[in-house]
Tab-separated table of C-alpha atoms in Angstrom:
chain	number	residue	atom	x	y	z
A	1	MET	CA	22.330	187.355	104.013
A	2	THR	CA	21.368	186.218	100.538
A	3	ILE	CA	21.791	182.617	99.550
A	4	GLU	CA	23.596	181.850	96.299
A	5	LYS	CA	22.482	179.265	93.806
A	6	LEU	CA	24.128	175.884	94.246
A	7	GLN	CA	24.993	174.101	91.026
A	8	ARG	CA	27.064	171.049	90.163
A	9	SER	CA	27.541	169.372	86.802
A	10	ALA	CA	27.072	165.628	86.603
A	11	THR	CA	29.997	163.218	86.418
A	12	ALA	CA	29.831	159.426	85.880
A	13	SER	CA	29.259	158.950	89.599
A	14	THR	CA	27.703	162.224	90.767
A	15	PRO	CA	24.358	163.852	89.940
A	16	THR	CA	23.412	167.175	88.382
A	17	VAL	CA	22.582	169.635	91.158
A	18	ASP	CA	20.652	172.859	90.705
A	19	PHE	CA	19.359	174.438	93.903
A	20	ASP	CA	17.714	177.782	93.110
A	21	PRO	CA	16.864	179.990	96.093
A	22	THR	CA	14.759	182.378	93.978
A	23	SER	CA	12.337	179.828	92.552
A	24	GLY	CA	12.541	177.481	95.545
A	25	VAL	CA	13.225	174.554	93.216
A	26	LEU	CA	15.900	172.101	94.327
A	27	ARG	CA	16.809	169.832	91.406
A	28	LEU	CA	18.831	166.644	91.678
A	29	SER	CA	19.102	164.238	88.768
A	30	GLY	CA	21.216	161.390	87.453
A	31	GLU	CA	23.117	158.794	89.442
A	32	SER	CA	25.154	159.001	92.609
A	33	TYR	CA	27.915	156.641	93.758
A	34	PRO	CA	30.891	158.905	94.480
A	35	GLU	CA	34.070	157.916	96.263
A	36	ASN	CA	32.885	159.620	99.428
A	37	ALA	CA	29.174	160.372	99.322
A	38	PHE	CA	29.176	162.046	102.730
A	39	GLU	CA	31.746	164.594	101.633
A	40	TYR	CA	29.951	165.091	98.345
A	41	PHE	CA	26.569	165.742	99.974
A	42	ARG	CA	27.829	167.765	102.965
A	43	PRO	CA	27.651	171.177	101.170
A	44	LEU	CA	24.279	170.277	99.635
A	45	LEU	CA	22.840	169.430	103.052
A	46	ALA	CA	24.330	172.595	104.577
A	47	TRP	CA	22.790	174.687	101.776
A	48	ALA	CA	19.381	173.048	102.187
A	49	GLY	CA	19.425	173.437	105.972
A	50	ASN	CA	20.268	177.098	105.652
A	51	TYR	CA	17.756	177.706	102.872
A	52	VAL	CA	14.686	176.080	104.425
A	53	SER	CA	15.092	178.214	107.540
A	54	GLN	CA	14.649	181.428	105.576
A	55	ALA	CA	12.810	180.528	102.342
A	56	ARG	CA	9.907	182.814	101.441
A	57	THR	CA	8.641	180.767	98.499
A	58	PRO	CA	7.241	177.222	98.450
A	59	ILE	CA	10.081	174.718	98.271
A	60	VAL	CA	9.895	171.930	95.700
A	61	ALA	CA	12.524	169.210	95.517
A	62	GLU	CA	12.452	168.043	91.881
A	63	ILE	CA	14.350	164.787	92.023
A	64	ALA	CA	15.179	162.436	89.155
A	65	LEU	CA	17.845	160.277	90.752
A	66	SER	CA	17.671	156.796	89.239
A	67	TYR	CA	20.480	155.021	91.073
A	68	LEU	CA	22.057	155.727	94.454
A	69	ASN	CA	24.709	153.674	96.206
A	70	THR	CA	24.033	153.063	99.883
A	71	SER	CA	26.072	155.962	101.250
A	72	SER	CA	24.297	158.319	98.828
A	73	ILE	CA	20.989	156.826	100.018
A	74	LYS	CA	21.958	157.735	103.579
A	75	SER	CA	22.751	161.303	102.462
A	76	VAL	CA	19.492	161.708	100.516
A	77	MET	CA	17.677	160.468	103.638
A	78	ASP	CA	19.400	163.294	105.528
A	79	LEU	CA	18.207	165.785	102.874
A	80	LEU	CA	14.628	164.503	103.167
A	81	ASP	CA	14.886	164.829	106.968
A	82	ILE	CA	15.789	168.514	106.544
A	83	LEU	CA	12.773	169.045	104.262
A	84	GLU	CA	10.520	167.036	106.582
A	85	ALA	CA	11.553	169.145	109.590
A	86	ALA	CA	10.709	172.321	107.620
A	87	HIS	CA	7.345	170.822	106.658
A	88	ARG	CA	6.610	170.075	110.301
A	89	ARG	CA	7.443	173.667	111.201
A	90	GLY	CA	4.744	174.758	108.740
A	91	SER	CA	6.789	175.544	105.622
A	92	ASN	CA	5.345	174.743	102.216
A	93	VAL	CA	7.635	171.899	101.124
A	94	SER	CA	7.055	169.108	98.646
A	95	VAL	CA	8.974	166.431	96.784
A	96	ARG	CA	8.371	165.375	93.178
A	97	TRP	CA	10.489	162.370	92.287
A	98	SER	CA	10.353	161.133	88.716
A	99	TYR	CA	11.652	157.842	87.346
A	100	ALA	CA	11.653	155.917	84.061
A	101	GLN	CA	8.541	153.760	84.301
A	102	ASP	CA	10.363	150.562	83.299
A	103	ASN	CA	12.772	150.952	86.222
A	104	GLU	CA	11.040	148.979	88.960
A	105	ARG	CA	14.060	149.196	91.281
A	106	ALA	CA	14.052	152.994	91.129
A	107	LEU	CA	10.358	152.985	92.056
A	108	GLU	CA	11.021	150.716	95.054
A	109	MET	CA	13.823	152.985	96.236
A	110	ILE	CA	11.600	156.074	95.942
A	111	GLU	CA	8.728	154.381	97.769
A	112	GLU	CA	11.062	153.446	100.599
A	113	PHE	CA	12.016	157.095	100.958
A	114	LYS	CA	8.385	158.180	100.838
A	115	GLU	CA	7.530	155.771	103.680
A	116	GLU	CA	9.920	157.703	105.949
A	117	VAL	CA	8.326	161.156	105.633
A	118	THR	CA	4.925	162.832	105.898
A	119	LEU	CA	5.488	165.841	103.604
A	120	PRO	CA	3.671	165.926	100.233
A	121	PHE	CA	5.627	163.454	98.112
A	122	PHE	CA	4.674	162.770	94.493
A	123	ILE	CA	6.092	159.883	92.524
A	124	VAL	CA	6.023	160.602	88.788
A	125	PRO	CA	6.516	157.824	86.223
A	126	VAL	CA	8.027	158.983	82.951
A	127	ALA	CA	7.363	157.055	79.730
A	128	THR	CA	10.460	155.491	78.186
B	1	MET	CA	51.839	132.254	80.025
B	2	ASN	CA	49.474	131.505	77.180
B	3	LEU	CA	47.052	134.394	77.117
B	4	PHE	CA	44.791	132.694	74.632
B	5	ALA	CA	44.350	129.756	77.034
B	6	LEU	CA	43.686	132.185	79.888
B	7	LYS	CA	41.149	134.050	77.805
B	8	GLU	CA	39.434	130.750	76.903
B	9	GLN	CA	39.352	129.784	80.580
B	10	LEU	CA	37.705	133.083	81.466
B	11	ARG	CA	35.166	132.604	78.672
B	12	GLU	CA	34.365	129.036	79.741
B	13	ALA	CA	33.840	130.217	83.326
B	14	GLY	CA	31.412	132.849	82.003
B	15	ILE	CA	33.510	135.693	83.368
B	16	LEU	CA	32.395	139.032	81.983
B	17	ILE	CA	34.632	141.266	84.042
B	18	SER	CA	37.435	140.558	86.442
B	19	PHE	CA	39.689	143.028	88.162
B	20	THR	CA	42.402	142.281	90.636
B	21	GLY	CA	44.648	144.851	92.241
B	22	SER	CA	44.167	147.953	94.318
B	23	PHE	CA	40.718	149.479	93.890
B	24	SER	CA	40.653	153.205	93.311
B	25	HIS	CA	37.451	155.119	92.801
B	26	SER	CA	38.322	155.782	89.162
B	27	ILE	CA	38.756	152.048	88.517
B	28	ILE	CA	35.418	151.288	90.188
B	29	GLU	CA	33.808	154.003	88.073
B	30	GLU	CA	35.410	152.834	84.796
B	31	LEU	CA	34.544	149.181	85.372
B	32	GLY	CA	31.058	150.260	86.434
B	33	THR	CA	30.607	152.084	83.141
B	34	ALA	CA	31.785	148.985	81.256
B	35	VAL	CA	29.434	146.740	83.268
B	36	LYS	CA	26.539	149.081	82.564
B	37	LYS	CA	27.260	149.227	78.821
B	38	TYR	CA	27.474	145.445	78.647
B	39	LEU	CA	24.199	145.004	80.553
B	40	GLU	CA	22.376	147.588	78.455
B	41	THR	CA	23.081	145.606	75.296
B	42	ALA	CA	22.961	142.044	76.674
B	43	GLU	CA	20.329	142.144	79.399
B	44	SER	CA	16.664	142.721	78.647
B	45	GLN	CA	15.535	142.603	82.285
B	46	LYS	CA	15.872	146.092	83.716
B	47	THR	CA	15.713	144.835	87.308
B	48	ALA	CA	18.541	142.321	86.767
B	49	MET	CA	20.578	145.112	85.179
B	50	VAL	CA	20.099	147.425	88.152
B	51	ASP	CA	20.697	144.612	90.667
B	52	VAL	CA	23.977	143.492	89.088
B	53	PHE	CA	25.239	147.066	88.900
B	54	SER	CA	24.176	147.801	92.466
B	55	VAL	CA	25.800	144.667	93.912
B	56	TYR	CA	28.974	145.352	91.915
B	57	ILE	CA	29.192	148.938	93.258
B	58	GLU	CA	28.509	147.968	96.890
B	59	ALA	CA	30.931	145.021	96.782
B	60	ALA	CA	33.697	147.030	95.114
B	61	GLN	CA	33.228	150.018	97.437
B	62	ASN	CA	33.231	147.711	100.480
B	63	VAL	CA	36.541	146.219	99.313
B	64	ARG	CA	37.915	149.684	98.678
B	65	ASN	CA	36.740	151.140	101.989
B	66	TYR	CA	38.134	148.227	103.961
B	67	GLY	CA	41.401	148.515	102.020
B	68	GLU	CA	41.481	152.225	102.831
B	69	ARG	CA	41.121	151.490	106.551
B	70	ARG	CA	43.903	148.905	106.340
B	71	LEU	CA	46.138	151.354	104.458
B	72	ARG	CA	45.586	153.940	107.190
B	73	ALA	CA	46.613	151.258	109.677
B	74	GLY	CA	49.870	150.758	107.782
B	75	GLN	CA	49.039	147.656	105.729
B	76	ASN	CA	50.357	147.752	102.189
B	77	ASP	CA	48.967	144.578	100.622
B	78	VAL	CA	45.555	145.915	99.656
B	79	ASP	CA	46.377	145.158	95.999
B	80	SER	CA	45.352	141.531	96.568
B	81	SER	CA	41.651	142.374	96.172
B	82	ILE	CA	39.504	140.981	93.387
B	83	VAL	CA	36.029	141.558	91.963
B	84	VAL	CA	34.498	139.281	89.324
B	85	ILE	CA	31.208	139.389	87.463
B	86	ALA	CA	30.216	136.141	85.775
B	87	LYS	CA	27.180	134.951	83.880
B	88	ARG	CA	25.941	131.415	83.454
B	89	ASP	CA	22.744	130.910	81.468
B	90	THR	CA	20.519	133.709	82.769
B	91	ARG	CA	22.053	134.001	86.259
B	92	TYR	CA	24.707	136.448	87.285
B	93	ARG	CA	27.265	135.957	89.995
B	94	ILE	CA	29.258	138.756	91.548
B	95	TYR	CA	32.322	137.740	93.534
B	96	ALA	CA	34.445	139.944	95.761
B	97	GLY	CA	37.583	138.924	97.619
B	98	ASN	CA	40.055	140.630	99.913
B	99	ILE	CA	42.322	140.051	102.898
B	100	VAL	CA	40.573	140.437	106.247
B	101	GLU	CA	42.444	141.127	109.475
B	102	ALA	CA	42.311	138.376	112.114
B	103	GLU	CA	40.293	140.523	114.538
B	104	ASP	CA	37.583	141.250	111.929
B	105	ILE	CA	36.920	137.674	110.766
B	106	ALA	CA	34.446	136.592	113.472
B	107	GLU	CA	32.393	139.785	113.283
B	108	LEU	CA	32.130	139.759	109.491
B	109	GLY	CA	31.154	136.075	109.462
B	110	ALA	CA	28.520	136.636	112.140
B	111	ARG	CA	27.094	139.597	110.232
B	112	LEU	CA	26.816	137.593	107.025
B	113	ASP	CA	25.192	134.679	108.885
B	114	ARG	CA	22.606	137.044	110.393
B	115	LEU	CA	21.841	138.461	106.936
B	116	ALA	CA	21.632	134.995	105.366
B	117	ALA	CA	19.007	133.987	107.946
B	118	MET	CA	16.737	136.959	107.146
B	119	ASP	CA	13.894	136.946	104.634
B	120	LYS	CA	13.246	139.936	102.353
B	121	ALA	CA	10.925	141.634	104.864
B	122	ALA	CA	13.463	141.308	107.688
B	123	LEU	CA	16.204	142.637	105.399
B	124	LYS	CA	14.060	145.667	104.576
B	125	GLU	CA	13.580	146.342	108.301
B	126	ALA	CA	17.328	146.000	108.944
B	127	TYR	CA	18.003	148.341	106.021
B	128	LYS	CA	15.614	150.997	107.304
B	129	GLU	CA	16.973	150.736	110.842
B	130	GLN	CA	20.578	151.054	109.672
B	131	ARG	CA	19.668	153.996	107.398
B	132	ARG	CA	18.425	155.879	110.463
B	133	LYS	CA	21.610	155.297	112.486
B	134	GLU	CA	24.037	158.121	113.127
B	135	ARG	CA	27.326	157.719	111.309
B	136	GLY	CA	30.605	157.599	113.200
B	137	PRO	CA	33.054	160.400	112.313
B	138	ASP	CA	35.506	158.003	110.613
B	139	ASP	CA	32.949	155.845	108.819
B	140	LEU	CA	33.534	155.679	105.083
B	141	GLY	CA	30.239	153.957	104.379
B	142	ALA	CA	26.761	153.887	105.846
B	143	GLY	CA	26.979	150.262	107.065
B	144	LEU	CA	24.302	149.483	104.489
B	145	GLY	CA	26.346	147.794	101.754
B	146	LEU	CA	26.025	144.168	102.859
B	147	ILE	CA	22.318	144.586	103.636
B	148	GLU	CA	21.785	146.053	100.170
B	149	ILE	CA	23.712	143.149	98.620
B	150	ALA	CA	21.622	140.609	100.560
B	151	ARG	CA	18.422	142.332	99.437
B	152	ARG	CA	19.412	142.110	95.768
B	153	ALA	CA	20.590	138.493	95.945
B	154	THR	CA	18.241	135.771	94.758
B	155	GLN	CA	20.065	133.126	96.835
B	156	PRO	CA	21.482	133.347	100.372
B	157	LEU	CA	24.941	134.956	100.329
B	158	GLU	CA	27.813	132.484	100.192
B	159	TYR	CA	31.170	133.261	101.723
B	160	THR	CA	34.428	131.609	102.709
B	161	PHE	CA	37.452	132.619	104.756
B	162	THR	CA	40.660	130.990	103.531
B	163	PRO	CA	43.137	131.111	106.430
B	164	LEU	CA	46.483	132.780	105.753
B	165	PRO	CA	49.630	131.685	107.650
B	166	ASP	CA	49.736	134.905	109.727
B	167	GLY	CA	46.234	134.517	111.194
B	168	ARG	CA	44.507	136.735	108.696
B	169	ALA	CA	42.133	135.297	106.081
B	170	TYR	CA	41.255	135.736	102.464
B	171	PHE	CA	37.562	136.539	102.365
B	172	SER	CA	35.462	135.620	99.320
B	173	LEU	CA	31.852	136.568	98.863
B	174	CYS	CA	29.584	135.178	96.161
B	175	VAL	CA	26.285	136.848	95.330
B	176	GLU	CA	23.839	135.292	92.905
B	177	ILE	CA	21.313	137.335	90.952
């Protein structure tokens, strides 16, 4: 069964989502504090879980989330757990998380995610 | 009512934003956008900007989620909630208030006391532990909001419970940044 692209446009409280099964690039950017983060992320997590089990290309999560409320943080942790499990099974998975270099709080948040996983995880400061 | 006098009172108290009523997600989002715009022009410290916004979102979503649970339980007075953001000199204060059911008062107070006794390292540990916990099927949040608020605060969290005649209490939280 082929996997379709998963795309969502940003709103004030939800991120831009672009998960591309052909290139293996999973993009997430913007801010996330929706009414119900668990409902919002459920299809994203289901897609990722399904995709990592059959991906034939290296998987790169290109993340540029600058602010997450706590229930979104929990959901992004779940996404990283899915990627980490694939990494441990031998898949080629990495995370590249970029942030505006003057946003110290974003950096702290990203570092706290990085501490929870062993997959290749690159933190990329972007000049503002 | 003299609105000019009220407006002057709000200004003297340093109140930037105050909302009282029933919190919907769209109100939280709209006020959040207003808070962010204000901070972008008035606040040069990026960390203070992010902290104020983060505490506002967690406090408002806590009030909303608790109100949602009470609505499901048949309570219809969830419009008595309030969230205030005030600034005095260079310090911000975020206040959140709502009615708490009698059976929830002790637990909430105990939780806040535990958080107030923790230093930043202990709060980080508590945060990481809670982030790893499985969610219950009916949970609206991750149980992380108050920990996040305590981590952002520059002073220990202050709270009061004002008793109501029917055994419930009006809960007020004050967070300084």
